[in-house]
Coordinates of C-alpha atoms in Angstrom, one line a residue:
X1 CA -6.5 -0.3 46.3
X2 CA -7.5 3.3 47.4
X3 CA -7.8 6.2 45.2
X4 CA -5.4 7.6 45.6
X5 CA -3.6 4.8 44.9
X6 CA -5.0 3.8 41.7
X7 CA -4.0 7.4 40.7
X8 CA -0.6 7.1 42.0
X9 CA -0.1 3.7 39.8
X10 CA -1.6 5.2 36.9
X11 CA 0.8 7.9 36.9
X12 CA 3.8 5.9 37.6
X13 CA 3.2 3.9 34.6
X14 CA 2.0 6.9 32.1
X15 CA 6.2 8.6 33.5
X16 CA 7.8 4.7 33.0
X17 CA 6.4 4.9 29.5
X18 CA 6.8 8.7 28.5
X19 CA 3.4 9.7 28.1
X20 CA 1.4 12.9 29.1
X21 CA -1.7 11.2 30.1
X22 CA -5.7 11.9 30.3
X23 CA -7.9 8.9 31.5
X24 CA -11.2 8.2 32.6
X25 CA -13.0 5.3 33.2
X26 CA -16.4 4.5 34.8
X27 CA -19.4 1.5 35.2
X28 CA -21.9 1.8 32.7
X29 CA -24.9 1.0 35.0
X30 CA -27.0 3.4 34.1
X31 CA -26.8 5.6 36.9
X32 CA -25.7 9.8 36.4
X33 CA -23.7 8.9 39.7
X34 CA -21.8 5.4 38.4
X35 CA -18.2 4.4 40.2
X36 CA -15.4 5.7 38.3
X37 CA -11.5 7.0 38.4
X38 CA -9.4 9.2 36.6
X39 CA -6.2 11.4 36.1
X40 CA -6.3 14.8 34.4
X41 CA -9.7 13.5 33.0
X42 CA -11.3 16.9 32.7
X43 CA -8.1 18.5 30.2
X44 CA -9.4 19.0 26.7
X45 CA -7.1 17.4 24.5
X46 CA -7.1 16.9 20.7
X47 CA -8.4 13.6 19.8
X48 CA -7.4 12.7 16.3
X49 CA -9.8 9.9 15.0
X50 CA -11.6 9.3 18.0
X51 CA -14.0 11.9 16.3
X52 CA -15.3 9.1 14.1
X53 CA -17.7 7.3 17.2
X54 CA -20.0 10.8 17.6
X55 CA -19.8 11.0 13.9
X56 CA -21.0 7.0 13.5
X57 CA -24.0 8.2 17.0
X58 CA -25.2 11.0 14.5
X59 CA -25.0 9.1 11.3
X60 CA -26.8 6.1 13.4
X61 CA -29.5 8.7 14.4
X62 CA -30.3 9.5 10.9
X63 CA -31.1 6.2 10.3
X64 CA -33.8 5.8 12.6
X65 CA -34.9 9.0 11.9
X66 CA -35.5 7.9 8.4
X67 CA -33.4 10.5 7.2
X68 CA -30.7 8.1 5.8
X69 CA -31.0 5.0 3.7
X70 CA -27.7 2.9 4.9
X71 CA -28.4 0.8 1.7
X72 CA -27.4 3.6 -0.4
X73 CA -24.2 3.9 -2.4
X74 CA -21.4 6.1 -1.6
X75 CA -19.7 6.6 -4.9
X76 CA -15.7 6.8 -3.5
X77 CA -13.2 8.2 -6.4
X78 CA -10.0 7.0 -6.5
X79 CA -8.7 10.9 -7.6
X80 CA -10.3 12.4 -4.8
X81 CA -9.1 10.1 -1.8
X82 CA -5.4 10.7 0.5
X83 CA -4.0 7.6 0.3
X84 CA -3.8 5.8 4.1
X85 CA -3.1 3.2 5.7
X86 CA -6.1 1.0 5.8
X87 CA -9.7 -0.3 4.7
X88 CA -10.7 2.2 1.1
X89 CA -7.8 4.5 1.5
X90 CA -5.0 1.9 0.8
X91 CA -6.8 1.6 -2.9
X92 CA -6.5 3.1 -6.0
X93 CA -9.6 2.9 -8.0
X94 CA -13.3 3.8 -7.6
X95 CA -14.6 2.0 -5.0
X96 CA -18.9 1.8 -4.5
X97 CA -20.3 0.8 -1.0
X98 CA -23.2 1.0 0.9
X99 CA -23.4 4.0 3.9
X100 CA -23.6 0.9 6.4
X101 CA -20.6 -0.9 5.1
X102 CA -18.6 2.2 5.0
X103 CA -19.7 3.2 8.7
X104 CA -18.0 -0.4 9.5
X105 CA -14.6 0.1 7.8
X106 CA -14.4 4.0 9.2
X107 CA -14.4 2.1 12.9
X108 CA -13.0 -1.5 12.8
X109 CA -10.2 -0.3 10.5
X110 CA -10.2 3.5 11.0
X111 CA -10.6 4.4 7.4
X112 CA -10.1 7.8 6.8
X113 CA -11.8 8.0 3.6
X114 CA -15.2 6.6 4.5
X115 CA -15.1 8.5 7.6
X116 CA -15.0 11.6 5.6
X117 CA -17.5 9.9 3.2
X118 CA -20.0 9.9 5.8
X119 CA -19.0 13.3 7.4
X120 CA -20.1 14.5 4.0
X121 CA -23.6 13.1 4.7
X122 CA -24.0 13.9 7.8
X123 CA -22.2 17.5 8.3
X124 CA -20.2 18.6 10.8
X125 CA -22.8 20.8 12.3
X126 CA -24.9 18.0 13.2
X127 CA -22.5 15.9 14.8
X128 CA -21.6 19.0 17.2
X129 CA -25.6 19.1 17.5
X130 CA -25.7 15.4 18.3
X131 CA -23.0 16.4 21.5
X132 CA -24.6 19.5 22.3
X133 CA -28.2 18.1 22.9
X134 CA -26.5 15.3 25.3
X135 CA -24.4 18.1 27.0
X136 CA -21.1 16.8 25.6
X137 CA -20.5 19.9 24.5
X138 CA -16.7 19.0 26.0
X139 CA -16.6 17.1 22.5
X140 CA -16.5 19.4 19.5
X141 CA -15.3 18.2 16.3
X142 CA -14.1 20.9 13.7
X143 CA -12.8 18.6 11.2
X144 CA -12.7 14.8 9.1
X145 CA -9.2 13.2 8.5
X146 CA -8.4 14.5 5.0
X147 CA -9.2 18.4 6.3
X148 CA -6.7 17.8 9.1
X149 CA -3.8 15.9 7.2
X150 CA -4.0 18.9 4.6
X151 CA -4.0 21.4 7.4
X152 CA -0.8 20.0 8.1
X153 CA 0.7 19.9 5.0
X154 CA 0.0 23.6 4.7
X155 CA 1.6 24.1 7.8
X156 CA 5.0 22.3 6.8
X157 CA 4.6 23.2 2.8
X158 CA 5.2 19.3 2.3
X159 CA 3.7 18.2 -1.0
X160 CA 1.9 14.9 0.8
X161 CA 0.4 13.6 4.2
X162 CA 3.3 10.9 4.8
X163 CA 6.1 13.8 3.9
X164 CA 3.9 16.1 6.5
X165 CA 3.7 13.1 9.5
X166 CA 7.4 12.6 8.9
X167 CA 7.9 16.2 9.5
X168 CA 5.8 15.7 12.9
X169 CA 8.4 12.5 13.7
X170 CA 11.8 14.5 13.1
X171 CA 14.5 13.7 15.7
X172 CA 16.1 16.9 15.2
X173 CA 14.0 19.6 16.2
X174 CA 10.8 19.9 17.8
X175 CA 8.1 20.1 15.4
X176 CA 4.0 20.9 16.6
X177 CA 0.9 21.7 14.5
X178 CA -2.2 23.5 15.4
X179 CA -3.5 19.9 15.2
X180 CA -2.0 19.4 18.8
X181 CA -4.0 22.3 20.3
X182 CA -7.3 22.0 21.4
X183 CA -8.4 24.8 20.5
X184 CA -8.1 24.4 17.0
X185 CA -8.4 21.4 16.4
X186 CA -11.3 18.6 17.5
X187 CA -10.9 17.7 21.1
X188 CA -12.2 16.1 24.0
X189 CA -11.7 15.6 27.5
X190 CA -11.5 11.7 28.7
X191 CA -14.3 12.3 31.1
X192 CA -16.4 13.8 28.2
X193 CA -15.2 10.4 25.6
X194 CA -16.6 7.7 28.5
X195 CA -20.1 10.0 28.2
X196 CA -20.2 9.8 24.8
X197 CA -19.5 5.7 25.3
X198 CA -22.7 5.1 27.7
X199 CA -24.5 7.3 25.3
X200 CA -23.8 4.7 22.7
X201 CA -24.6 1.8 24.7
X202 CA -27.7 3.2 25.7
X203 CA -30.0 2.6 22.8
X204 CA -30.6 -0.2 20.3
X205 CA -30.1 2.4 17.0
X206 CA -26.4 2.3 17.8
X207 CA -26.2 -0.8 17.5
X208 CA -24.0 -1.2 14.4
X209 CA -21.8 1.1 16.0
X210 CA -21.6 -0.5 18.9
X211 CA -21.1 -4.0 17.1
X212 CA -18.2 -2.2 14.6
X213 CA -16.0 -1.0 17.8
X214 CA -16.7 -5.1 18.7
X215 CA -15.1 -5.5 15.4
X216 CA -11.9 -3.2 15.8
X217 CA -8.7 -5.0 14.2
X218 CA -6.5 -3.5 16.5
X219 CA -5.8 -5.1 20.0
X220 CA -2.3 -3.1 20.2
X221 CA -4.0 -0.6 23.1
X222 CA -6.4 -1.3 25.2
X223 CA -7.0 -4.9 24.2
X224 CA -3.4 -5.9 25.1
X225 CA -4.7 -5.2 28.3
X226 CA -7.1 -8.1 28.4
X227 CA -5.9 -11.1 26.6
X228 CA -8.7 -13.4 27.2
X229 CA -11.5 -14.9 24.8
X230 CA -14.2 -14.1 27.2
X231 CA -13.4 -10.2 27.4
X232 CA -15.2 -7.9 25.5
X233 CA -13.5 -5.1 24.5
X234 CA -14.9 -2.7 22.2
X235 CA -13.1 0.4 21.2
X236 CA -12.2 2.6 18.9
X237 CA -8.0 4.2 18.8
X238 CA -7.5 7.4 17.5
X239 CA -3.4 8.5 16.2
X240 CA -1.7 11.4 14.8
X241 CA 2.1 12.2 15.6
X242 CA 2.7 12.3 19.3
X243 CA -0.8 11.3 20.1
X244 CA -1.8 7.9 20.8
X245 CA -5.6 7.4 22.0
X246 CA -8.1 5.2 22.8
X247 CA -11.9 5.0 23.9
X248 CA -13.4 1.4 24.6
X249 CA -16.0 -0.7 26.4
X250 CA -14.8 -3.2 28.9
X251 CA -17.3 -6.2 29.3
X252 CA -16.6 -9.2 31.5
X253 CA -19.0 -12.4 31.6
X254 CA -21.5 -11.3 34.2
X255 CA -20.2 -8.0 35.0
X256 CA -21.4 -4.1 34.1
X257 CA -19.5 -2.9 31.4
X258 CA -16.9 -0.3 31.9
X259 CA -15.9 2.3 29.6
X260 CA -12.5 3.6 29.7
X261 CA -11.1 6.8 27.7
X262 CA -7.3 7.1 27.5
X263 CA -5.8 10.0 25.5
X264 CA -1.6 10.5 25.7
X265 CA 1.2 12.2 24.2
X266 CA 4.1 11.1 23.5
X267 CA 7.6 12.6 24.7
X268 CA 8.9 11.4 21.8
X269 CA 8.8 11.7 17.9
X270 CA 9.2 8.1 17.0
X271 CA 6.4 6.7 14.8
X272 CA 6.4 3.2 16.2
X273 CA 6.6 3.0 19.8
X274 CA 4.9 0.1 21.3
X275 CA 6.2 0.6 24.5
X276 CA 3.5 3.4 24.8
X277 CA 1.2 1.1 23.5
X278 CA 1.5 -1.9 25.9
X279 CA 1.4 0.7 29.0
X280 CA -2.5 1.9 27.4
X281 CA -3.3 -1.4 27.9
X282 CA -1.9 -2.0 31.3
X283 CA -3.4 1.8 32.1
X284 CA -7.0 0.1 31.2
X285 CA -6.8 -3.2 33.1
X286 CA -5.8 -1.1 36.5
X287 CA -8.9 1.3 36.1
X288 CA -11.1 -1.2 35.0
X289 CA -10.2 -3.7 37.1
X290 CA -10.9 -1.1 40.4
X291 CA -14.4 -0.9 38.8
X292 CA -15.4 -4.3 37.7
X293 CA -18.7 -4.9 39.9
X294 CA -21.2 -8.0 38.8
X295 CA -24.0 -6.9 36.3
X296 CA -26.4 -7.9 39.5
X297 CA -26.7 -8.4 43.4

């Protein structure tokens, strides 16, 4: 298929699904110049949890720097966490972990509060460092999950962060937050996400990261799009409100990886809408399919 019909496809799908979409996806080969396709991949866009994977690069580089021991404890109160809706942040009590056990749970489950754990640790500023020395500077992150969810409460005056996402999934009027602007909040362009991806799967110190997106419980996104046992599909979603993301690795046996960025937003408030999520998945298999190429010859 040509170009500009793989374009033409993708959009027909984002408009049956009713998405706004961003996607990029490209060969990891190793090569500045790889095969790749998108739509709108160059639009920053906020990116809700996908913040999590340059977080995990920067943490990862600490490591090796010697700067971090991922055998020590974090110490995670059970006063100071939002509840949420998986790994740590579905708990009540004090829970103690090693740094490398939480940098699992804040990928393969998305936990918010070892994600901020580990933001703690490693600081903002370095993260943005970590993007800036790789010229992702298209990436910035501004904030963790709990600074964002209380942003938004502030914003609606509701007293907790599942009275402030309902207020983002009312029928009856139309409800933003500076958390959908890109400017305010941390954002990305899809071009930008698939950089940060063959950053990652560059290097043997990201390992653990790489082998936690492996890991990811969900296959609701992207991994809908390839139901096979002999598929690797390593990604990492990101949600909040309208938005519905997700960056992954592609791998068939025998084949260069592809990684594949897809960022949307919904036209509509509901909460669950798998409709939107089954079309990510389709989006992936079309632009990863145009690029698959054998890993040699």
């Amino acid at each position: 298929m040509s170009e500009h019909g793989i374009t033409a496809r993708l959009q027909a799908i984002a408009d049956d699904a009713g998405i706004d979409l961003r996607l990029h996806a490209r060969v990891l080969d190793g090569r500045g110049d790889a095969a790749s396709v998108g739509l709108f991949s160059d639009v920053a866009t906020p990116m809700a949890s996908l913040y999590k994977v340059p977080l995990l690069a920067a943490w990862c580089d600490l490591v090796a720097s010697g700067e971090v021991d991922p055998r020590e404890c974090l110490h995670l109160a059970g006063r100071d966490r939002f509840a949420g809706p998986t790994g740590v942040a579905t708990l009540v009590d004090d829970v103690v972990l090693s740094q490398r056990d939480a940098a699992r749970l804040a990928i393969n489950v998305s936990d918010n509060t070892c994600a901020d754990a580990l933001l703690d640790v490693v600081g903002i500023e370095r993260v943005n460092d970590w993007l800036r020395e790789r010229s992702l500077g298209l990436v910035v992150v501004r904030r963790g999950s709990m600074a964002s969810l209380t942003r938004i409460m502030n914003e609606f005056g509701a007293d907790s962060p599942d009275a402030a996402l309902s207020e983002l999934a009312a029928f009856d009027r139309d409800v933003a937050t500076s958390e959908y602007d890109p400017a305010l909040a941390g954002s990305a362009t899809a071009r930008s996400l698939t950089a940060v991806l063959a950053q990652v799967w560059t290097l043997p110190s990201y390992q653990l990261l790489r082998e936690a997106m492996a890991q990811q419980a969900w296959r609701h996104r992207i991994g809908s799009g390839f139901p096979h046992d002999d598929v690797l599909v390593a990604g990492k979603t990101g949600s909040l409100g309208h938005l519905r993301h997700e960056m992954a690795v592609v791998e068939y046996p025998f084949e260069l990886p592809v990684a594949v960025a897809i960022m949307t937003r919904a036209w509509r408030p509901e909460v669950h809408q798998p409709r939107i999520d089954r079309a990510i998945g389709e989006l992936a298999h079309l632009a990863v399919s145009h690029l698959r190429r054998p890993a040699c010859g």
